[in-house]
CSV table of C-alpha atoms in Angstrom, one decimal:
chain,number,residue,atom,x,y,z
A,224,MET,CA,0.0,0.0,0.0
A,225,ILE,CA,1.3,3.5,-0.9
A,226,GLU,CA,0.2,6.2,1.5
A,227,ARG,CA,-1.3,9.4,0.1
A,228,VAL,CA,-1.9,11.2,3.4
A,229,HIS,CA,0.5,14.1,2.6
A,230,PRO,CA,0.2,16.5,-0.4
A,231,PRO,CA,2.7,16.3,-3.2
A,232,ILE,CA,5.9,18.3,-3.1
A,233,THR,CA,5.5,21.9,-4.1
A,234,GLU,CA,8.7,23.7,-2.9
A,235,LYS,CA,12.4,23.3,-3.5
A,236,GLY,CA,15.4,25.3,-2.3
A,237,LEU,CA,17.1,26.4,0.9
A,238,LYS,CA,14.0,27.7,2.7
A,239,PRO,CA,12.1,24.5,2.8
A,240,ALA,CA,15.3,22.6,3.7
A,241,LEU,CA,15.7,24.8,6.8
A,242,LEU,CA,12.1,24.7,7.8
A,243,TRP,CA,11.9,20.9,7.6
A,244,ALA,CA,15.3,20.7,9.4
A,245,ALA,CA,13.8,22.6,12.3
A,246,PHE,CA,10.7,20.4,12.1
A,247,LEU,CA,12.8,17.2,12.3
A,248,GLY,CA,15.2,18.4,15.0
A,249,SER,CA,12.4,19.5,17.3
A,250,SER,CA,10.1,16.6,16.6
A,251,TRP,CA,12.9,14.2,17.7
A,252,THR,CA,14.0,16.0,20.8
A,253,TRP,CA,11.1,14.8,22.9
A,254,ILE,CA,11.2,12.9,26.2
A,255,ILE,CA,14.2,10.7,25.4
A,256,GLY,CA,16.3,13.6,24.2
A,257,MET,CA,15.4,15.8,27.2
A,258,VAL,CA,15.5,13.3,30.0
A,259,LEU,CA,17.6,10.2,29.1
A,260,PRO,CA,20.9,12.2,29.2
A,261,VAL,CA,20.1,12.8,32.9
A,262,PHE,CA,20.2,9.0,33.5
A,263,LEU,CA,23.2,8.5,31.3
A,264,VAL,CA,25.3,11.2,32.9
A,265,ALA,CA,24.5,9.7,36.3
A,266,ASP,CA,25.3,6.2,35.1
A,267,TYR,CA,28.3,6.7,32.8
A,268,GLY,CA,29.3,10.3,32.9
A,269,PHE,CA,30.0,12.4,29.9
A,270,TRP,CA,30.8,9.5,27.6
A,271,GLY,CA,27.4,8.0,28.2
A,272,TRP,CA,26.0,11.1,26.5
A,273,VAL,CA,28.4,10.6,23.6
A,274,VAL,CA,27.4,7.0,23.1
A,275,PHE,CA,23.8,8.2,23.1
A,276,ALA,CA,24.3,11.2,20.9
A,277,ALA,CA,26.5,9.8,18.1
A,278,PRO,CA,24.2,7.0,16.8
A,279,ASN,CA,21.2,9.1,17.5
A,280,ILE,CA,22.4,11.9,15.2
A,281,ILE,CA,23.8,9.6,12.6
A,282,GLY,CA,20.9,7.2,12.6
A,283,ALA,CA,18.1,9.7,12.3
A,284,GLY,CA,20.0,11.8,9.8
A,285,ALA,CA,20.7,8.8,7.6
A,286,MET,CA,17.0,8.2,7.0
A,287,GLY,CA,16.9,11.1,4.6
A,288,PHE,CA,19.5,9.3,2.5
A,289,VAL,CA,18.4,5.7,2.9
A,290,LEU,CA,14.9,6.7,1.8
A,291,PRO,CA,16.1,8.7,-1.3
A,292,ASN,CA,12.7,10.2,-2.3
A,293,GLU,CA,9.1,10.6,-1.3
A,294,ALA,CA,7.9,7.6,-3.2
A,295,VAL,CA,10.1,5.2,-1.2
A,296,SER,CA,8.9,6.8,2.0
A,297,ARG,CA,5.3,6.4,1.0
A,298,ARG,CA,5.7,2.7,0.2
A,299,VAL,CA,7.5,2.1,3.5
A,300,SER,CA,5.0,4.0,5.7
A,301,GLY,CA,2.1,2.4,3.8
A,302,LYS,CA,3.4,-1.2,4.0
A,303,HIS,CA,4.2,-0.9,7.7
A,304,ARG,CA,1.4,1.5,8.6
A,305,ASP,CA,0.2,-0.5,11.7
A,306,MET,CA,3.6,-0.6,13.4
A,307,CYS,CA,4.2,3.1,12.6
A,308,LEU,CA,1.0,3.9,14.4
A,309,ARG,CA,2.0,1.7,17.3
A,310,PHE,CA,5.3,3.7,17.4
A,311,SER,CA,3.3,7.0,17.6
A,312,GLU,CA,0.9,5.6,20.3
A,313,ILE,CA,3.8,4.5,22.5
A,314,THR,CA,5.6,7.8,22.0
A,315,VAL,CA,2.5,9.7,23.0
A,316,VAL,CA,1.8,7.7,26.2
A,317,PHE,CA,5.5,7.9,27.0
A,318,HIS,CA,5.4,11.6,26.9
A,319,PHE,CA,2.3,11.8,29.1
A,320,PHE,CA,3.9,9.5,31.6
A,321,VAL,CA,6.9,11.8,32.0
A,322,ILE,CA,4.6,14.8,32.1
A,323,GLY,CA,2.6,13.2,34.9
A,324,TRP,CA,5.8,12.3,36.7
A,325,LEU,CA,8.6,14.7,36.1
A,326,TYR,CA,6.8,17.8,34.9
A,327,GLN,CA,4.4,17.6,37.9
A,328,LEU,CA,7.5,17.2,40.2
A,329,LEU,CA,9.4,20.1,38.7
A,330,PHE,CA,6.7,22.6,37.7
A,331,GLY,CA,3.6,21.5,39.5
A,332,TRP,CA,0.2,20.7,37.8
A,333,TRP,CA,0.4,23.9,35.8
A,334,GLY,CA,3.3,22.4,33.9
A,335,VAL,CA,1.2,19.4,33.2
A,336,GLY,CA,-1.6,21.5,31.9
A,337,VAL,CA,0.6,23.7,29.8
A,338,ALA,CA,2.3,20.8,28.1
A,339,CYS,CA,-1.0,19.1,27.4
A,340,GLY,CA,-2.6,22.3,26.1
A,341,LEU,CA,0.4,23.0,23.8
A,342,GLY,CA,0.0,19.5,22.4
A,343,LEU,CA,-3.6,20.4,21.5
A,344,ILE,CA,-2.6,23.7,19.9
A,345,VAL,CA,0.1,22.1,17.9
A,346,TRP,CA,-2.2,19.3,16.7
A,347,ILE,CA,-4.7,22.0,15.5
A,348,MET,CA,-2.0,24.0,13.8
A,349,ALA,CA,-0.4,20.9,12.2
A,350,GLN,CA,-3.5,20.2,10.2
A,351,LYS,CA,-2.1,22.6,7.5
A,352,ARG,CA,1.5,23.0,6.3
A,353,THR,CA,1.5,26.7,7.1
A,354,GLY,CA,0.4,26.2,10.7
A,355,THR,CA,3.0,23.4,11.1
A,356,MET,CA,5.8,25.6,10.0
A,357,ILE,CA,4.7,28.6,12.2
A,358,ALA,CA,4.7,26.3,15.2
A,359,THR,CA,8.0,24.7,14.2
A,360,VAL,CA,9.8,28.0,13.8
A,361,ALA,CA,8.4,29.5,17.0
A,362,ILE,CA,9.2,26.4,19.1
A,363,THR,CA,12.7,25.9,17.7
A,364,LEU,CA,13.7,29.5,18.1
A,365,ILE,CA,12.3,29.6,21.7
A,366,SER,CA,14.2,26.4,22.6
A,367,PHE,CA,17.4,27.8,21.0
A,368,ILE,CA,17.0,31.0,23.1
A,369,MET,CA,16.4,29.0,26.3
A,370,ALA,CA,19.5,26.9,25.5
A,371,GLY,CA,21.7,29.9,24.8
A,372,ILE,CA,20.7,31.5,28.1
A,373,GLY,CA,21.1,28.2,30.0
A,374,PHE,CA,24.6,27.4,28.7
A,375,THR,CA,25.9,30.4,30.6
A,376,GLN,CA,24.0,29.9,33.9
A,377,SER,CA,25.4,28.7,37.2
A,378,GLY,CA,24.6,25.0,37.6
A,379,ALA,CA,25.1,24.2,33.9
A,380,TRP,CA,27.6,21.4,33.0
A,381,GLU,CA,27.6,19.9,36.5
A,382,GLY,CA,28.5,16.2,37.1
A,383,LEU,CA,30.3,15.7,33.7
A,384,VAL,CA,32.9,13.3,34.8
A,385,GLY,CA,34.8,10.8,32.7
A,386,ILE,CA,34.5,7.0,32.5
A,387,GLY,CA,34.8,5.5,36.0
A,388,GLY,CA,34.7,9.0,37.6
A,389,GLU,CA,33.6,9.7,41.1
A,390,GLY,CA,29.8,9.6,41.8
A,391,LEU,CA,28.8,7.5,38.8
A,392,ARG,CA,26.2,4.7,39.5
A,393,LEU,CA,27.7,2.1,37.1
A,394,SER,CA,31.2,0.8,36.5
A,395,ALA,CA,33.4,1.8,33.6
A,396,ASP,CA,32.9,-1.5,31.8
A,397,SER,CA,29.2,-1.2,31.7
A,398,LEU,CA,29.4,1.6,29.1
A,399,TRP,CA,30.6,-0.8,26.5
A,400,PHE,CA,27.5,-2.9,26.9
A,401,PHE,CA,25.3,0.2,26.4
A,402,VAL,CA,26.9,0.8,23.0
A,403,PRO,CA,25.0,-1.9,21.1
A,404,ALA,CA,21.7,-1.0,22.8
A,405,SER,CA,22.2,2.7,21.7
A,406,VAL,CA,23.2,1.8,18.1
A,407,LEU,CA,20.4,-0.8,17.7
A,408,GLY,CA,17.7,1.6,18.9
A,409,PHE,CA,18.8,4.9,17.3
A,410,LEU,CA,19.8,3.5,13.9
A,411,LEU,CA,16.6,1.6,13.3
A,412,CYS,CA,13.7,3.3,15.2
A,413,PRO,CA,13.6,6.4,12.9
A,414,TYR,CA,12.0,4.4,10.1
A,415,LEU,CA,8.8,3.9,12.1
A,416,ASP,CA,8.5,7.6,13.0
A,417,LEU,CA,5.6,9.0,11.0
A,418,THR,CA,6.8,12.6,11.5
A,419,PHE,CA,10.0,11.7,9.8
A,420,HIS,CA,8.0,10.2,6.9
A,421,ARG,CA,6.0,13.4,6.7
A,422,ALA,CA,9.2,15.4,6.2
A,423,ARG,CA,10.6,12.9,3.7
A,424,GLN,CA,7.3,12.9,1.7
A,425,SER,CA,7.1,16.7,1.7
A,426,THR,CA,10.5,17.3,0.2
A,427,SER,CA,12.4,16.7,-3.0
A,428,PRO,CA,15.3,14.3,-2.9
A,429,GLY,CA,17.9,17.0,-2.5
A,430,VAL,CA,15.9,19.1,-0.1
A,431,GLY,CA,15.1,16.1,2.0
A,432,LYS,CA,18.7,15.1,2.4
A,433,ALA,CA,19.7,18.6,3.4
A,434,ALA,CA,16.8,18.8,5.9
A,435,PHE,CA,17.7,15.5,7.6
A,436,ALA,CA,21.4,16.4,7.7
A,437,ILE,CA,20.8,19.9,9.1
A,438,GLY,CA,17.9,18.9,11.3
A,439,PHE,CA,20.0,16.3,13.2
A,440,GLY,CA,23.5,17.5,12.7
A,441,ILE,CA,22.7,21.0,13.9
A,442,VAL,CA,19.1,21.5,15.4
A,443,PHE,CA,18.8,18.2,17.2
A,444,CYS,CA,22.5,18.2,18.2
A,445,THR,CA,22.0,21.6,19.9
A,446,MET,CA,19.0,20.4,21.7
A,447,ILE,CA,20.7,17.4,23.3
A,448,VAL,CA,23.8,19.4,24.1
A,449,PHE,CA,21.5,21.6,26.1
A,450,SER,CA,20.2,18.4,27.8
A,451,LEU,CA,23.8,17.6,28.7
A,452,ALA,CA,24.2,21.1,30.2
A,453,TYR,CA,21.3,20.6,32.7
A,454,ALA,CA,21.6,16.9,33.3
A,455,GLY,CA,23.5,17.3,36.6
A,456,LEU,CA,21.0,20.0,37.8
A,457,LEU,CA,18.0,17.6,37.4
A,458,ARG,CA,19.7,14.5,38.8
A,459,PRO,CA,18.1,14.8,42.3
A,460,ALA,CA,14.6,15.0,40.8
A,461,VAL,CA,15.0,12.4,38.1
A,462,ILE,CA,17.2,9.9,39.9
A,463,GLU,CA,16.2,10.4,43.6
A,464,GLY,CA,12.6,11.6,43.1
A,465,LYS,CA,13.3,14.6,45.3
A,466,THR,CA,11.2,17.8,45.0
A,467,ILE,CA,13.9,20.4,44.2
A,468,THR,CA,13.9,24.1,44.3
A,469,LEU,CA,15.4,25.3,41.1
A,470,PRO,CA,16.9,28.9,40.8
A,471,THR,CA,14.2,31.1,39.2
A,472,ILE,CA,16.1,31.5,36.0
A,473,TRP,CA,16.5,27.7,35.6
A,474,LEU,CA,12.8,27.1,36.5
A,475,VAL,CA,11.8,29.5,33.7
A,476,ILE,CA,14.2,28.1,31.1
A,477,LEU,CA,13.4,24.5,31.7
A,478,ALA,CA,9.6,25.0,32.1
A,479,ILE,CA,9.5,26.8,28.7
A,480,HIS,CA,11.8,24.4,26.9
A,481,MET,CA,10.5,21.2,28.2
A,482,THR,CA,6.8,22.0,28.0
A,483,ILE,CA,6.9,23.3,24.4
A,484,GLN,CA,9.1,20.4,23.2
A,485,ALA,CA,6.8,17.8,24.7
A,486,GLY,CA,3.7,19.5,23.5
A,487,TYR,CA,5.1,19.9,20.0
A,488,THR,CA,5.9,16.2,19.7
A,489,ILE,CA,2.6,15.1,21.1
A,490,GLY,CA,0.7,17.4,18.7
A,491,LEU,CA,2.7,16.1,15.6
A,492,HIS,CA,2.1,12.5,16.4
A,493,ALA,CA,-1.5,13.1,17.2
A,494,ARG,CA,-1.9,14.7,13.8
A,495,GLU,CA,-0.4,11.6,12.1
A,496,MET,CA,-2.7,9.3,14.0
A,497,ASN,CA,-5.7,11.5,13.2
A,498,LEU,CA,-4.8,11.4,9.4
A,499,ARG,CA,-4.7,7.6,9.3
A,500,MET,CA,-7.3,6.6,11.9
A,501,GLY,CA,-9.8,9.5,11.8
A,502,LYS,CA,-11.7,10.3,15.0
A,503,ALA,CA,-10.5,7.0,16.5
A,504,GLY,CA,-7.0,8.4,16.4
A,505,VAL,CA,-8.0,11.5,18.3
A,506,LEU,CA,-9.9,9.5,20.9
A,507,ARG,CA,-6.9,7.2,21.3
A,508,VAL,CA,-4.6,10.1,22.0
A,509,PHE,CA,-7.0,11.4,24.6
A,510,VAL,CA,-7.3,8.0,26.4
A,511,LEU,CA,-3.5,7.5,26.2
A,512,GLY,CA,-2.9,11.0,27.6
A,513,ILE,CA,-5.1,10.4,30.6
A,514,ALA,CA,-3.6,6.9,31.3
A,515,GLY,CA,-0.1,8.3,30.9
A,516,VAL,CA,-0.5,11.2,33.2
A,517,ILE,CA,-2.2,9.0,35.9
A,518,ALA,CA,0.6,6.4,35.6
A,519,GLY,CA,3.3,9.1,35.9
A,520,TRP,CA,1.5,10.7,38.9
A,521,ILE,CA,1.2,7.3,40.7
A,522,ALA,CA,5.0,6.8,40.2
A,523,THR,CA,5.6,10.1,42.1
A,524,GLN,CA,3.4,9.0,44.9
A,525,SER,CA,4.7,5.4,45.2
A,526,ASP,CA,7.4,4.5,47.8
A,527,TRP,CA,8.2,1.3,45.9
A,528,SER,CA,11.8,0.9,44.7
A,529,MET,CA,14.3,-1.7,43.5
A,530,GLN,CA,17.7,-2.4,44.8
A,531,VAL,CA,20.1,-2.7,41.9
A,532,GLY,CA,23.6,-3.4,43.1
A,533,ASP,CA,24.6,-0.4,45.2
A,534,ASN,CA,21.9,1.8,43.8
A,535,VAL,CA,18.2,2.3,44.5
A,536,MET,CA,15.9,2.6,41.5
A,537,ARG,CA,12.6,4.3,42.2
A,538,SER,CA,9.3,3.4,40.5
A,539,SER,CA,9.5,6.4,38.2
A,540,GLU,CA,12.9,5.3,36.9
A,541,VAL,CA,11.7,1.7,36.5
A,542,GLY,CA,8.7,3.0,34.5
A,543,TYR,CA,10.8,5.2,32.3
A,544,ARG,CA,13.3,2.4,31.5
A,545,THR,CA,10.4,0.1,30.8
A,546,PHE,CA,9.2,2.4,28.1
A,547,LEU,CA,12.7,2.5,26.7
A,548,MET,CA,12.4,-1.3,26.2
A,549,CYS,CA,10.1,-0.5,23.3
A,550,TYR,CA,12.8,1.6,21.6
A,551,GLY,CA,15.5,-0.8,22.6
A,552,LEU,CA,13.8,-4.0,21.5
A,553,ALA,CA,10.3,-4.1,20.0
A,554,PHE,CA,10.6,-1.3,17.4
A,555,PRO,CA,14.2,-1.8,16.3
A,556,ALA,CA,13.6,-5.5,16.1
A,557,TYR,CA,10.7,-5.0,13.8
A,558,VAL,CA,12.8,-2.9,11.5
A,559,TRP,CA,15.6,-5.4,11.7
A,560,LEU,CA,13.4,-8.4,11.0
A,561,CYS,CA,10.4,-7.2,9.0
A,562,MET,CA,11.5,-4.0,7.1
A,563,ILE,CA,15.1,-4.6,6.0
A,564,PRO,CA,14.8,-6.6,2.7
A,565,THR,CA,15.8,-10.2,2.8
A,566,ILE,CA,18.4,-11.9,0.6
A,567,ARG,CA,15.7,-14.2,-0.9
A,568,ARG,CA,12.7,-12.3,-2.3
A,569,ASN,CA,9.0,-12.8,-1.5
A,570,ILE,CA,9.5,-14.1,2.1
A,571,THR,CA,6.0,-14.2,3.6
A,572,SER,CA,5.2,-11.1,5.7
A,573,ARG,CA,3.1,-13.2,8.1
A,574,GLY,CA,6.1,-15.4,8.8
A,575,LYS,CA,8.3,-12.4,9.5
A,576,VAL,CA,5.8,-10.9,11.9
A,577,TRP,CA,5.6,-14.2,13.8
A,578,VAL,CA,9.4,-14.4,14.1
A,579,TRP,CA,9.5,-10.8,15.3
A,580,ALA,CA,6.8,-11.4,17.9
A,581,LEU,CA,8.5,-14.5,19.3
A,582,ALA,CA,11.9,-12.7,19.3
A,583,THR,CA,10.4,-9.8,21.1
A,584,LEU,CA,8.7,-12.0,23.7
A,585,GLY,CA,11.9,-14.0,24.2
A,586,GLY,CA,14.1,-10.8,24.3
A,587,ALA,CA,11.9,-8.9,26.7
A,588,PRO,CA,13.3,-10.4,29.9
A,589,LEU,CA,16.8,-9.9,28.5
A,590,VAL,CA,16.3,-6.2,27.7
A,591,PHE,CA,14.6,-5.7,31.1
A,592,GLY,CA,17.5,-7.3,32.8
A,593,PHE,CA,19.9,-5.0,31.0
A,594,PHE,CA,18.0,-1.7,31.1
A,595,VAL,CA,16.6,-2.1,34.7
A,596,MET,CA,18.6,-4.7,36.6
A,597,ASN,CA,22.0,-3.9,35.1
A,598,LYS,CA,22.6,-7.4,33.9
A,599,LEU,CA,25.3,-6.4,31.4
A,600,TRP,CA,25.9,-9.7,29.6
A,601,TRP,CA,22.1,-10.0,28.9
A,602,MET,CA,22.6,-7.4,26.1
A,603,VAL,CA,25.0,-9.8,24.4
A,604,TRP,CA,22.5,-12.6,24.6
A,605,LEU,CA,19.8,-10.3,23.2
A,606,ILE,CA,22.0,-9.4,20.2
A,607,GLY,CA,22.6,-13.1,19.6
A,608,LEU,CA,18.9,-13.7,19.7
A,609,LEU,CA,18.2,-11.1,17.1
A,610,ILE,CA,20.9,-12.4,14.8
A,611,ILE,CA,19.4,-15.9,15.1
A,612,ALA,CA,15.9,-14.5,14.4
A,613,ARG,CA,17.2,-12.8,11.3
A,614,ILE,CA,18.8,-16.1,10.1
A,615,ILE,CA,15.4,-17.8,10.6
A,616,ILE,CA,13.6,-15.2,8.6
A,617,GLU,CA,16.1,-15.7,5.7
A,618,MET,CA,15.1,-19.4,5.7
A,619,LEU,CA,11.3,-18.9,5.7
A,620,PRO,CA,9.3,-20.2,2.8
A,621,GLN,CA,8.8,-17.8,-0.1
A,622,GLN,CA,5.4,-16.7,-1.4
A,623,LYS,CA,4.4,-18.1,-4.7
A,624,THR,CA,4.2,-15.6,-7.5
A,625,GLU,CA,1.1,-15.4,-9.7
A,626,THR,CA,2.9,-17.2,-12.5
A,627,GLU,CA,3.9,-20.1,-10.2
A,628,GLN,CA,0.4,-20.3,-8.8
A,629,ALA,CA,-1.0,-20.6,-12.4
């Protein structure tokens, strides 16, 4: 199936390249780009952020080159429509979970309301290209201004120690086991992101490549460098679940940046769901939003925690890392097993999905053990499982062509 949900390309040149670059960079910042660096700096120090950033920038930017034109993107998003929608749904509820947990902890319920309200506004504006670009330019510029101010403030760049440095939660060796998890997730997940497909389907081949390169090499990179700058500042709230009193300037900077970025991503994914599912998509966003905020709020109220080695992991962190399992296993495994072309043509799609489902079920305990329980070698077993699953897919029976059936 070839999707026709986006209008044909009408513009070429530098202006659309820059606009779609801002769209891509901001749409991908979201809850992982803004919050995961806090965990990584606490666990691994500065190099944890590097291992997160490099495959993220390269993997997302590469999509504009791997999918060379709008026609290829339309075929991919059409053929894998259902899983792309699942990606948007999980992304939406993940945002609302963090809003109910961290935003409520940092900014109070007004922060929750503003983020949700902005999501609604962006969804309305994103129905048309002009509205999308107005929201994109405004949000990107505001975040850049907040980052520029934040880079110079007291409290920025705290806790940035090297491998094995003092105060880190995990050993130096553990960083090497995080590398394949980061590479697997960030190289493969972009192909399920419908906002990326919107950008690729709205640009000519040259403009699209420029937009993806600038969007992730400059816009998104700036956003996650800013996340690195405030990672140490937010550690007590994110890691220890403490209610912290931020300096007024930081409260303003982070409240503005984090609420507009979360609202922007929610609105864009809601728009893609609405396009493909109609009113059911809007209803689903509403239900997921309520469920996510409630789950996040419960995490802040719960005293439950896990002892992981010498560290205590609170329920909010366990919840956050559990969501990461989707981006560290379920979604990248789908791309690896079901989307990348096989050596032998016409392998049955149903067979691929069955292998993916079994591999995901079998790998779930392994990825939970790695992401949550710090079982380092379980990541190696997971990679082995996915390699075996790919070999099995290459050996599946081929569908008969119409000529053979006749």
